[in-house]
Coordinates of C-alpha atoms and ligand atoms in Angstrom, one line a residue:
M12 CA -48.2 16.5 35.0
L13 CA -48.0 16.3 38.8
Y14 CA -48.8 13.2 40.8
K15 CA -48.4 14.7 44.3
R16 CA -51.5 13.6 46.0
S17 CA -51.1 10.1 44.5
S18 CA -47.7 9.9 46.1
Q19 CA -49.1 10.9 49.5
L20 CA -52.0 8.5 49.3
F21 CA -49.5 5.7 48.4
A22 CA -47.4 6.5 51.4
E23 CA -50.5 6.1 53.6
A24 CA -51.5 2.9 51.9
E25 CA -48.1 1.4 52.4
K26 CA -48.6 1.6 56.2
V27 CA -51.6 -0.7 56.2
I28 CA -51.6 -2.7 53.0
P29 CA -48.6 -4.8 51.9
G30 CA -46.7 -2.8 49.3
G31 CA -49.6 -0.3 49.3
V32 CA -51.6 -2.4 46.8
N33 CA -54.1 -5.2 46.7
S34 CA -52.5 -6.7 43.6
P35 CA -48.7 -6.6 43.0
V36 CA -48.5 -5.3 39.4
R37 CA -50.2 -2.1 40.4
A38 CA -47.2 -1.1 42.5
F39 CA -44.9 0.2 39.7
K40 CA -42.1 -2.1 40.8
A41 CA -41.0 -2.8 37.2
V42 CA -40.9 0.8 36.2
G43 CA -40.1 2.7 39.4
G44 CA -42.1 5.6 40.9
T45 CA -45.3 5.4 42.8
P46 CA -48.8 4.3 41.6
I47 CA -51.5 6.7 40.4
F48 CA -54.5 6.8 42.6
V49 CA -57.8 7.0 40.6
K50 CA -60.7 9.1 41.6
S51 CA -63.1 8.3 38.8
A52 CA -63.2 7.1 35.2
K53 CA -65.5 7.7 32.2
G54 CA -65.3 6.4 28.7
A55 CA -61.6 6.3 27.5
Y56 CA -60.3 8.4 30.4
L57 CA -59.1 8.0 34.0
Y58 CA -59.3 11.0 36.4
D59 CA -56.7 10.8 39.2
E60 CA -56.5 12.3 42.7
D61 CA -54.4 15.1 41.4
G62 CA -57.0 16.2 38.9
N63 CA -55.1 14.8 35.9
R64 CA -56.9 13.2 33.0
L65 CA -55.2 10.1 31.5
I66 CA -56.1 8.2 28.3
D67 CA -56.4 4.6 29.6
Y68 CA -54.9 1.7 27.7
I69 CA -55.3 -0.8 30.6
N70 CA -59.0 -0.6 31.3
S71 CA -58.9 -2.4 34.6
W72 CA -56.6 -5.0 32.9
G73 CA -59.3 -5.9 30.3
P74 CA -62.9 -5.8 31.5
M75 CA -63.9 -2.3 30.3
I76 CA -64.1 -3.1 26.6
L77 CA -66.8 -0.5 26.1
G78 CA -65.0 2.2 28.2
H79 CA -65.4 3.1 31.8
A80 CA -68.7 3.6 33.5
Y81 CA -70.6 2.3 30.5
E82 CA -74.1 3.6 31.2
P83 CA -76.2 0.3 30.8
V84 CA -73.9 -1.5 33.2
V85 CA -74.0 1.3 35.7
Q86 CA -77.8 1.5 35.6
A87 CA -78.2 -2.3 35.9
V88 CA -76.0 -2.4 39.0
I89 CA -77.9 0.6 40.6
E90 CA -81.3 -1.0 39.9
K91 CA -80.3 -4.4 41.3
A92 CA -78.6 -3.0 44.4
K93 CA -81.9 -1.5 45.5
L94 CA -83.4 -5.0 45.5
G95 CA -80.7 -6.5 47.8
T96 CA -77.1 -7.2 47.2
S97 CA -76.7 -10.9 47.9
F98 CA -79.0 -13.8 48.8
G99 CA -77.1 -17.1 48.6
M100 CA -80.1 -18.4 46.8
P101 CA -80.8 -18.8 43.0
T102 CA -82.0 -15.8 41.0
E103 CA -83.5 -15.7 37.5
L104 CA -80.6 -13.4 36.5
E105 CA -78.1 -16.2 36.7
T106 CA -80.0 -18.3 34.2
Q107 CA -80.3 -15.3 31.9
I108 CA -76.6 -14.6 31.8
A109 CA -75.7 -18.3 31.5
A110 CA -78.1 -18.8 28.6
L111 CA -76.6 -15.7 26.8
A112 CA -73.0 -16.9 27.4
V113 CA -73.9 -20.4 26.1
A114 CA -75.5 -18.9 23.0
M115 CA -72.5 -16.6 22.3
V116 CA -69.7 -19.1 22.9
P117 CA -69.2 -22.2 20.7
N118 CA -68.9 -25.8 22.1
I119 CA -70.3 -25.2 25.6
D120 CA -73.6 -26.4 27.0
K121 CA -73.3 -25.3 30.6
I122 CA -71.4 -22.6 32.5
R123 CA -70.7 -22.0 36.2
F124 CA -70.0 -18.6 37.6
V125 CA -67.4 -17.8 40.2
N126 CA -65.8 -14.6 41.5
S127 CA -62.5 -14.3 39.6
G128 CA -60.4 -15.6 36.7
T129 CA -58.2 -17.3 39.3
E130 CA -61.1 -19.2 40.6
A131 CA -62.3 -20.2 37.1
C132 CA -58.9 -21.6 36.1
M133 CA -58.4 -23.4 39.5
S134 CA -61.9 -25.0 39.2
A135 CA -61.4 -25.9 35.6
V136 CA -58.3 -27.9 36.4
R137 CA -60.0 -29.7 39.3
L138 CA -62.8 -30.6 37.0
A139 CA -60.4 -31.8 34.4
R140 CA -58.6 -34.0 36.9
G141 CA -61.9 -35.4 38.3
F142 CA -63.2 -36.1 34.8
T143 CA -60.0 -37.8 33.4
K144 CA -58.9 -39.3 36.8
R145 CA -55.4 -38.1 36.1
D146 CA -53.3 -35.7 38.1
K147 CA -50.8 -33.8 35.9
I148 CA -51.4 -30.7 33.8
I149 CA -49.3 -29.0 31.2
K150 CA -49.0 -25.2 31.2
F151 CA -46.9 -22.8 29.2
A152 CA -44.1 -20.6 30.5
G153 CA -45.3 -17.0 30.5
C154 CA -49.0 -17.9 30.5
Y155 CA -50.9 -16.6 33.5
H156 CA -53.9 -18.5 34.9
G157 CA -54.3 -16.6 38.2
H158 CA -52.5 -17.1 41.5
S159 CA -53.7 -20.6 42.6
D160 CA -50.8 -23.0 43.6
S161 CA -50.8 -25.2 40.5
F162 CA -50.1 -22.3 38.2
L163 CA -47.3 -20.5 40.0
I164 CA -44.6 -22.7 38.5
Q165 CA -41.6 -21.3 36.7
A166 CA -39.5 -22.9 34.0
G167 CA -36.0 -24.1 34.9
S168 CA -33.8 -27.2 34.4
G169 CA -35.6 -30.1 36.1
A170 CA -38.8 -28.2 36.2
I171 CA -39.9 -29.9 32.9
T172 CA -40.0 -33.3 34.7
F173 CA -40.6 -32.5 38.3
G174 CA -41.8 -28.9 38.5
S175 CA -40.3 -26.5 41.0
P176 CA -42.2 -23.9 43.0
N177 CA -41.4 -20.4 42.0
S178 CA -43.4 -18.9 44.8
P179 CA -42.6 -19.9 48.4
G180 CA -45.8 -21.4 49.8
V181 CA -46.4 -23.7 46.8
T182 CA -45.4 -27.2 47.9
A183 CA -43.1 -29.4 45.9
G184 CA -46.0 -31.9 45.9
T185 CA -48.2 -29.5 44.0
A186 CA -45.5 -28.3 41.7
K187 CA -44.6 -31.8 40.5
D188 CA -48.0 -32.2 38.9
T189 CA -47.5 -29.1 36.7
L190 CA -45.4 -29.6 33.6
L191 CA -44.0 -26.6 31.8
A192 CA -43.9 -26.2 28.0
R193 CA -42.7 -23.5 25.7
Y194 CA -45.5 -21.4 24.0
N195 CA -45.8 -22.0 20.3
D196 CA -43.6 -25.2 20.5
L197 CA -45.7 -28.2 19.7
E198 CA -42.7 -30.6 19.7
N199 CA -42.0 -29.6 23.3
V200 CA -45.6 -30.5 24.2
A201 CA -45.6 -33.8 22.3
A202 CA -42.4 -34.8 24.2
L203 CA -43.9 -34.0 27.6
I204 CA -47.0 -36.1 26.7
E205 CA -44.8 -39.0 25.6
A206 CA -42.8 -38.8 28.8
N207 CA -46.0 -38.8 30.9
K208 CA -48.2 -41.3 29.1
N209 CA -51.8 -41.5 30.5
E210 CA -50.9 -39.2 33.3
I211 CA -51.9 -35.8 31.9
A212 CA -55.4 -34.6 32.7
A213 CA -55.3 -31.2 30.8
I214 CA -53.3 -28.8 28.8
I215 CA -54.2 -25.2 29.9
V216 CA -53.3 -22.4 27.5
E217 CA -54.0 -18.8 26.8
P218 CA -55.1 -19.4 23.2
V219 CA -53.8 -15.9 22.4
A220 CA -51.3 -15.1 25.1
G221 CA -51.7 -11.7 26.8
N222 CA -49.6 -12.0 30.0
M223 CA -46.1 -11.8 28.4
G224 CA -47.2 -8.9 26.2
C225 CA -49.5 -9.9 23.4
I226 CA -48.4 -13.1 21.6
P227 CA -50.7 -14.7 19.1
P228 CA -50.4 -18.4 18.5
N229 CA -48.3 -19.5 15.5
K230 CA -50.2 -21.0 12.6
G231 CA -51.0 -24.6 13.5
F232 CA -50.2 -24.3 17.2
L233 CA -53.7 -24.4 18.6
Q234 CA -54.8 -27.0 16.0
G235 CA -51.8 -29.1 17.0
L236 CA -52.7 -28.9 20.7
R237 CA -56.2 -29.9 19.9
Q238 CA -55.0 -33.0 18.0
L239 CA -52.5 -34.0 20.7
C240 CA -55.3 -33.7 23.3
T241 CA -57.7 -35.7 21.3
D242 CA -55.2 -38.4 20.6
N243 CA -54.1 -38.8 24.2
G244 CA -57.4 -38.5 26.2
I245 CA -56.3 -35.1 27.5
L246 CA -58.7 -32.2 28.0
L247 CA -57.8 -28.9 26.3
I248 CA -58.5 -25.9 28.5
F249 CA -58.6 -22.5 26.8
D250 CA -58.1 -19.8 29.4
E251 CA -60.1 -17.1 27.8
V252 CA -60.2 -14.9 30.9
M253 CA -58.6 -12.2 28.8
T254 CA -59.7 -13.1 25.3
G255 CA -63.3 -14.2 26.0
F256 CA -65.9 -11.8 24.7
R257 CA -63.0 -9.6 23.5
L258 CA -61.4 -11.1 20.3
A259 CA -64.8 -12.3 19.1
A260 CA -68.2 -12.8 20.7
G261 CA -67.3 -16.5 21.0
G262 CA -63.6 -15.8 21.9
V263 CA -60.6 -17.5 20.3
Q264 CA -62.6 -20.8 19.8
E265 CA -64.7 -18.8 17.3
L266 CA -61.9 -16.7 15.9
F267 CA -59.7 -19.7 14.9
N268 CA -62.5 -22.2 14.8
I269 CA -60.8 -24.6 17.2
P270 CA -62.9 -26.3 19.9
A271 CA -61.7 -26.5 23.5
D272 CA -63.0 -28.9 26.1
I273 CA -63.2 -26.4 28.9
V274 CA -63.2 -22.6 28.6
C275 CA -62.4 -20.2 31.4
F276 CA -63.7 -16.6 31.5
G277 CA -63.2 -13.5 33.6
K278 CA -62.7 -9.8 33.0
V279 CA -65.2 -8.8 30.3
I280 CA -67.8 -11.3 31.4
G281 CA -68.2 -9.3 34.7
G282 CA -68.5 -5.9 33.1
G283 CA -66.1 -4.6 35.7
L284 CA -67.5 -6.5 38.7
P285 CA -65.7 -9.5 40.3
V286 CA -66.8 -12.4 38.0
G287 CA -65.2 -15.5 36.5
A288 CA -66.8 -18.5 34.9
F289 CA -65.9 -21.9 33.4
A290 CA -67.9 -23.8 30.8
A291 CA -67.8 -27.0 28.9
R292 CA -70.1 -29.6 27.2
A293 CA -72.7 -31.1 29.5
E294 CA -70.9 -34.4 29.8
I295 CA -68.0 -32.6 31.6
M296 CA -70.0 -30.0 33.5
N297 CA -72.2 -32.7 35.0
Y298 CA -69.2 -33.9 36.9
L299 CA -69.6 -30.9 39.1
A300 CA -71.4 -31.0 42.5
P301 CA -74.3 -31.2 43.1
L302 CA -74.7 -33.5 40.0
G303 CA -71.3 -35.1 40.2
P304 CA -68.4 -35.7 42.5
V305 CA -66.1 -32.7 41.8
Y306 CA -66.7 -30.1 44.5
Q307 CA -66.8 -26.4 43.7
A308 CA -68.8 -23.7 45.5
G309 CA -69.0 -20.0 46.4
T310 CA -71.0 -17.9 48.9
L311 CA -71.0 -14.9 46.6
S312 CA -70.9 -16.8 43.3
G313 CA -73.7 -15.6 40.9
N314 CA -74.0 -12.4 43.0
P315 CA -76.9 -10.3 41.6
L316 CA -74.9 -7.1 41.2
A317 CA -72.1 -9.0 39.4
M318 CA -74.5 -10.9 37.2
A319 CA -76.5 -7.7 36.4
A320 CA -73.2 -6.0 35.3
G321 CA -72.1 -9.0 33.3
L322 CA -75.5 -9.5 31.6
A323 CA -75.6 -5.8 30.5
M324 CA -72.1 -6.1 29.1
L325 CA -72.8 -9.3 27.2
Q326 CA -76.0 -8.0 25.8
A327 CA -74.2 -4.9 24.5
L328 CA -71.6 -7.1 22.8
D329 CA -74.2 -9.5 21.5
T330 CA -76.4 -6.9 19.9
D331 CA -73.5 -4.9 18.3
R332 CA -71.2 -7.6 16.8
A333 CA -69.6 -4.9 14.6
I334 CA -67.8 -3.8 17.7
F335 CA -65.1 -6.4 17.3
Q336 CA -64.3 -5.2 13.8
R337 CA -64.2 -1.5 15.0
L338 CA -61.8 -2.5 17.8
E339 CA -59.6 -4.3 15.3
E340 CA -59.5 -1.3 13.0
K341 CA -58.5 1.0 15.9
T342 CA -55.8 -1.3 17.0
A343 CA -54.4 -1.6 13.4
Y344 CA -54.5 2.2 13.1
L345 CA -52.6 2.6 16.4
A346 CA -50.1 -0.1 15.5
A347 CA -49.3 1.5 12.1
G348 CA -49.0 5.0 13.8
I349 CA -46.6 3.7 16.4
D350 CA -44.6 1.7 13.9
K351 CA -44.1 4.8 11.8
V352 CA -42.9 7.1 14.6
L353 CA -40.6 4.6 16.3
K354 CA -39.0 3.8 12.9
A355 CA -38.5 7.5 12.2
N356 CA -36.8 7.8 15.6
N357 CA -34.5 4.8 15.0
V358 CA -36.0 2.8 17.9
T359 CA -35.5 -1.0 18.0
F360 CA -38.9 -2.6 18.5
T361 CA -41.4 -5.2 17.7
I362 CA -45.2 -4.6 17.8
N363 CA -47.5 -7.6 18.3
S364 CA -51.2 -7.2 18.0
I365 CA -54.5 -9.0 17.3
G366 CA -58.1 -7.8 17.6
S367 CA -58.1 -5.3 20.5
M368 CA -54.9 -6.4 22.0
I369 CA -51.5 -4.8 21.3
S370 CA -48.0 -4.7 22.8
V371 CA -44.8 -2.9 22.0
H372 CA -41.6 -4.7 22.7
F373 CA -38.2 -3.0 22.7
D374 CA -36.3 -5.7 20.8
A375 CA -36.0 -6.4 17.1
A376 CA -36.5 -10.1 17.1
P377 CA -40.0 -11.7 16.8
V378 CA -41.7 -12.1 20.2
V379 CA -43.2 -15.6 20.2
D380 CA -42.8 -17.0 23.7
F381 CA -41.7 -16.1 27.2
K382 CA -38.0 -16.2 26.4
T383 CA -38.2 -13.8 23.4
A384 CA -40.6 -11.6 25.4
A385 CA -38.0 -11.3 28.2
N386 CA -35.4 -10.0 25.7
G387 CA -37.0 -6.6 25.5
D388 CA -35.0 -3.7 26.8
N389 CA -36.6 -2.7 30.2
E390 CA -34.6 0.5 30.5
T391 CA -36.2 1.8 27.3
F392 CA -39.6 0.6 28.5
K393 CA -39.3 2.6 31.7
K394 CA -38.5 5.8 29.8
F395 CA -41.4 5.0 27.5
F396 CA -43.8 4.3 30.4
H397 CA -42.9 7.5 32.4
G398 CA -42.7 9.6 29.3
L399 CA -46.2 8.6 28.3
L400 CA -47.5 9.2 31.8
Q401 CA -46.2 12.8 31.7
E402 CA -48.1 13.2 28.4
G403 CA -51.3 11.9 30.1
I404 CA -51.3 8.4 28.7
Y405 CA -51.6 5.4 31.0
I406 CA -50.2 2.0 29.7
A407 CA -49.5 -0.9 32.0
P408 CA -46.6 -0.4 34.4
S409 CA -44.8 -3.5 33.1
A410 CA -43.3 -4.5 29.7
Y411 CA -45.1 -7.9 30.0
E412 CA -48.6 -6.5 29.6
T413 CA -50.9 -6.1 26.7
W414 CA -52.7 -2.8 26.0
F415 CA -56.4 -3.0 25.6
I416 CA -58.3 -0.9 23.0
T417 CA -61.8 0.1 23.9
D418 CA -64.8 1.2 22.0
A419 CA -64.7 4.5 23.9
L420 CA -61.3 5.5 22.4
T421 CA -61.6 8.0 19.5
Y422 CA -59.3 8.4 16.6
E423 CA -58.4 11.8 18.1
D424 CA -57.2 9.9 21.2
L425 CA -55.2 7.5 19.1
D426 CA -53.6 10.4 17.1
F427 CA -52.8 12.1 20.4
T428 CA -51.2 8.9 21.6
I429 CA -49.1 8.5 18.5
R430 CA -47.9 12.1 18.7
A431 CA -46.9 11.5 22.4
I432 CA -45.0 8.4 21.5
D433 CA -43.2 10.3 18.8
K434 CA -42.2 12.9 21.3
V435 CA -41.2 10.4 24.1
S436 CA -39.2 8.2 21.8
K437 CA -37.0 11.1 20.8
T438 CA -35.7 11.1 24.3
F439 CA -34.6 7.4 24.4
Ligands
PLP7 C1 -56.4 -12.0 34.5 C2 -56.2 -13.4 34.1 C3 -56.4 -14.4 35.0 C4 -56.8 -14.2 36.5 O1 -58.0 -13.5 36.6 P1 -58.2 -12.8 38.1 O2 -59.6 -12.3 37.9 O3 -57.2 -11.7 38.1 O4 -58.1 -13.8 39.1 C5 -56.4 -15.7 34.5 N1 -56.1 -16.0 33.3 C6 -55.8 -15.0 32.4 C7 -55.5 -15.3 31.0 C8 -55.8 -13.7 32.8 O5 -55.5 -12.7 31.9

């Protein structure tokens, strides 16, 4: 396949946009080469500027769980656009999507809509701090909660106690309030809590991690976090920006039957428009302005086009709950197929998967946290990525990303993908 026009468009973009992209991971830095420019998408397929058709396993990094240009979402947006695109005043639509989200997700009474997952997580932490009157938070190495300052903290000696900025621009003052723990390591979390008695406002976690490849929680990990939080007056924040309305109608809280105190959403909840949200029981949500002292706002929050898209998406998922089972079966089928061909070609690998999330790691050891995820062989991943691209299959241009299975993918698409992986892995 040729990607000529994409390369030209990227060269033009680089002149006026830093790195040619509006979000860094799109830039192919981890795999080399130049990004594919998309012209359109429908169902399971992307159509690029060179006229190639690609089977899409990224799906806008998660939102398009029903496939691209899902008709009810597209129609809802078109109809609403005709009535005006933003008012900065309340609309009935906001109450409708809020009521549906509250009905679908366990343990929440109220929800507030924002414009991105980043905003949701940032606001959730502010709310937790205001509610508990404490400053520090615990996050896990390898978990991503958007690009706000508190979350851009990397592990390293000394970081455990003081935090150290890993992006220039994050002040040492901000970094010191973020404590880092190892994913799937409860003892590590308990030690941090012990060393910071009565200072920790919240533990924020991807309850199924998806930003270091797909890493499900070990048995007892989430339950253990719940207990530690309850025992120590700490709020447990589930960042379900990726997993919400994806792994179950009620997300990971429902899947594993573990209640969080605050839940963050994004991606699927917006049906492909820029939407995030955070939610909790009324006692906590009432701390937000205008009812309470914690300030949080947004000119375009609850935007009618975004709410129309999100509502159409949630309604589709709510009325067809069998979808989560279908997605899980497709994922298991793909995982089994990949396992078979990689073994036949003597490739060293580990496959992690749960629900509609799956990742292939080029390392034999179990991948359970950031350190083990980083052990994967990136040279093999690069060949894998570019080989699949030549076959017309688009996976994320980074070994640290999850693939997303959508309802639009057919078993023929999955078989085609498995055959392509067989072919590509013979060239490793
Ligand atoms: C994508 C993601 C975010 C950030 O959401 P944006 O909409 O990109 O700001 C936060 N948390 C998790 C778990 C995510 O996957």
